[in-house]
Amino acid sequence: MPELDAEDEKLVTLARSARARTQAAEGAALRDTDGRTYAASTVDQPSFKLTALQAAVAAAVSSGAEGIEAAVVVSAEGLLKEASVHAVRDIAEEAPIYLADPSGKVLN
């Protein structure tokens, strides 16, 4: 398990809060290269579906973010969804993507 710095720990807290607030399968948070943070939960509508990280990336991009420093997904599944990874990699090839369980314990 990696040791997170304080800024990445904040992302874990934001992701946990987003997941809990909506009782979604996942919560996610990211920090852009300007230091702004974005949090989102899974979107599961009849007409479209987004992973929590896809939703957070969409919020960041629509707010003008040009890069991502780090991202966190909180999920009970124990695996990062490929679509989530691709959403971040479209913008930032090297940004770490952490996976945490619902208690906030970072798994990777």
mmCIF file of C-alpha atoms in Angstrom:
data_model
loop_
_atom_site.group_PDB
_atom_site.id
_atom_site.type_symbol
_atom_site.label_atom_id
_atom_site.label_comp_id
_atom_site.label_asym_id
_atom_site.label_seq_id
_atom_site.Cartn_x
_atom_site.Cartn_y
_atom_site.Cartn_z
ATOM 1 C CA MET A 1 0.000 0.000 0.000
ATOM 2 C CA PRO A 2 1.379 3.387 -0.931
ATOM 3 C CA GLU A 3 1.816 6.117 1.629
ATOM 4 C CA LEU A 4 -0.244 9.091 0.429
ATOM 5 C CA ASP A 5 0.669 12.700 1.007
ATOM 6 C CA ALA A 6 -1.841 15.053 2.637
ATOM 7 C CA GLU A 7 -3.199 16.323 -0.691
ATOM 8 C CA ASP A 8 -3.908 12.803 -1.933
ATOM 9 C CA GLU A 9 -5.479 11.887 1.423
ATOM 10 C CA LYS A 10 -7.910 14.768 0.826
ATOM 11 C CA LEU A 11 -8.882 13.120 -2.453
ATOM 12 C CA VAL A 12 -9.676 9.887 -0.592
ATOM 13 C CA THR A 13 -11.918 11.843 1.791
ATOM 14 C CA LEU A 14 -13.687 13.615 -1.084
ATOM 15 C CA ALA A 15 -14.222 10.359 -2.974
ATOM 16 C CA ARG A 16 -15.591 8.604 0.117
ATOM 17 C CA SER A 17 -17.956 11.523 0.734
ATOM 18 C CA ALA A 18 -19.223 11.540 -2.861
ATOM 19 C CA ARG A 19 -19.917 7.804 -2.706
ATOM 20 C CA ALA A 20 -21.655 8.007 0.670
ATOM 21 C CA ARG A 21 -23.749 11.054 -0.250
ATOM 22 C CA THR A 22 -25.369 9.289 -3.201
ATOM 23 C CA GLN A 23 -25.007 5.695 -1.955
ATOM 24 C CA ALA A 24 -23.354 4.919 -5.298
ATOM 25 C CA ALA A 25 -21.183 1.980 -6.250
ATOM 26 C CA GLU A 26 -18.146 4.251 -6.567
ATOM 27 C CA GLY A 27 -16.924 7.652 -5.529
ATOM 28 C CA ALA A 28 -14.005 9.437 -7.150
ATOM 29 C CA ALA A 29 -12.017 12.603 -6.768
ATOM 30 C CA LEU A 30 -9.184 14.187 -8.679
ATOM 31 C CA ARG A 31 -6.891 17.190 -8.450
ATOM 32 C CA ASP A 32 -6.052 19.126 -11.585
ATOM 33 C CA THR A 33 -2.710 20.734 -12.341
ATOM 34 C CA ASP A 34 -3.998 24.059 -10.967
ATOM 35 C CA GLY A 35 -4.769 22.421 -7.600
ATOM 36 C CA ARG A 36 -8.553 22.415 -8.006
ATOM 37 C CA THR A 37 -10.424 19.298 -6.902
ATOM 38 C CA TYR A 38 -13.434 17.570 -8.384
ATOM 39 C CA ALA A 39 -15.519 14.785 -6.850
ATOM 40 C CA ALA A 40 -18.256 12.644 -8.344
ATOM 41 C CA SER A 41 -20.075 9.367 -7.917
ATOM 42 C CA THR A 42 -21.250 6.694 -10.315
ATOM 43 C CA VAL A 43 -23.900 7.860 -12.788
ATOM 44 C CA ASP A 44 -26.316 5.078 -13.704
ATOM 45 C CA GLN A 45 -29.190 6.450 -15.753
ATOM 46 C CA PRO A 46 -31.292 4.675 -18.388
ATOM 47 C CA SER A 47 -29.830 6.825 -21.159
ATOM 48 C CA PHE A 48 -26.169 6.907 -20.048
ATOM 49 C CA LYS A 49 -23.714 5.488 -17.543
ATOM 50 C CA LEU A 50 -20.442 6.890 -16.214
ATOM 51 C CA THR A 51 -17.983 5.528 -13.735
ATOM 52 C CA ALA A 52 -17.344 7.887 -10.851
ATOM 53 C CA LEU A 53 -13.924 8.756 -12.259
ATOM 54 C CA GLN A 54 -15.330 9.425 -15.718
ATOM 55 C CA ALA A 55 -17.815 11.825 -14.102
ATOM 56 C CA ALA A 56 -15.041 13.573 -12.138
ATOM 57 C CA VAL A 57 -12.902 13.885 -15.284
ATOM 58 C CA ALA A 58 -15.893 15.289 -17.184
ATOM 59 C CA ALA A 59 -16.414 17.888 -14.447
ATOM 60 C CA ALA A 60 -12.735 18.843 -14.550
ATOM 61 C CA VAL A 61 -12.561 19.101 -18.334
ATOM 62 C CA SER A 62 -15.794 21.091 -18.525
ATOM 63 C CA SER A 63 -14.301 23.487 -15.959
ATOM 64 C CA GLY A 64 -11.219 24.050 -18.094
ATOM 65 C CA ALA A 65 -8.726 21.677 -16.465
ATOM 66 C CA GLU A 66 -5.754 21.048 -18.718
ATOM 67 C CA GLY A 67 -4.147 18.273 -16.699
ATOM 68 C CA ILE A 68 -4.593 15.915 -13.769
ATOM 69 C CA GLU A 69 -2.118 15.511 -10.904
ATOM 70 C CA ALA A 70 -3.761 12.577 -9.110
ATOM 71 C CA ALA A 71 -7.031 10.673 -8.853
ATOM 72 C CA VAL A 72 -8.719 8.361 -6.355
ATOM 73 C CA VAL A 73 -11.549 5.861 -6.758
ATOM 74 C CA VAL A 74 -13.360 4.437 -3.740
ATOM 75 C CA SER A 75 -15.096 1.157 -4.458
ATOM 76 C CA ALA A 76 -15.975 -2.104 -2.758
ATOM 77 C CA GLU A 77 -15.150 -3.982 -5.972
ATOM 78 C CA GLY A 78 -11.387 -3.911 -5.477
ATOM 79 C CA LEU A 79 -10.653 -3.221 -9.156
ATOM 80 C CA LEU A 80 -10.309 -0.077 -11.226
ATOM 81 C CA LYS A 81 -12.593 -0.077 -14.220
ATOM 82 C CA GLU A 82 -10.771 0.197 -17.539
ATOM 83 C CA ALA A 83 -13.017 3.091 -18.612
ATOM 84 C CA SER A 84 -11.959 5.019 -15.508
ATOM 85 C CA VAL A 85 -8.278 4.557 -16.265
ATOM 86 C CA HIS A 86 -8.765 5.606 -19.895
ATOM 87 C CA ALA A 87 -10.613 8.764 -18.867
ATOM 88 C CA VAL A 88 -7.591 9.910 -16.842
ATOM 89 C CA ARG A 89 -5.016 8.732 -19.397
ATOM 90 C CA ASP A 90 -6.704 10.804 -22.115
ATOM 91 C CA ILE A 91 -5.496 13.858 -20.178
ATOM 92 C CA ALA A 92 -2.569 12.700 -18.039
ATOM 93 C CA GLU A 93 -0.400 9.721 -18.959
ATOM 94 C CA GLU A 94 1.526 9.673 -15.694
ATOM 95 C CA ALA A 95 -0.981 10.792 -13.032
ATOM 96 C CA PRO A 96 -1.333 8.244 -10.240
ATOM 97 C CA ILE A 97 -4.748 6.639 -9.881
ATOM 98 C CA TYR A 98 -5.314 5.211 -6.419
ATOM 99 C CA LEU A 99 -7.977 2.673 -5.502
ATOM 100 C CA ALA A 100 -9.347 2.666 -1.969
ATOM 101 C CA ASP A 101 -11.929 0.529 -0.244
ATOM 102 C CA PRO A 102 -15.014 2.123 1.356
ATOM 103 C CA SER A 103 -13.152 2.579 4.661
ATOM 104 C CA GLY A 104 -10.545 4.704 2.883
ATOM 105 C CA LYS A 105 -7.779 2.093 2.948
ATOM 106 C CA VAL A 106 -5.683 2.529 -0.202
ATOM 107 C CA LEU A 107 -5.311 -0.784 -2.018
ATOM 108 C CA ASN A 108 -2.774 0.124 -4.714
#
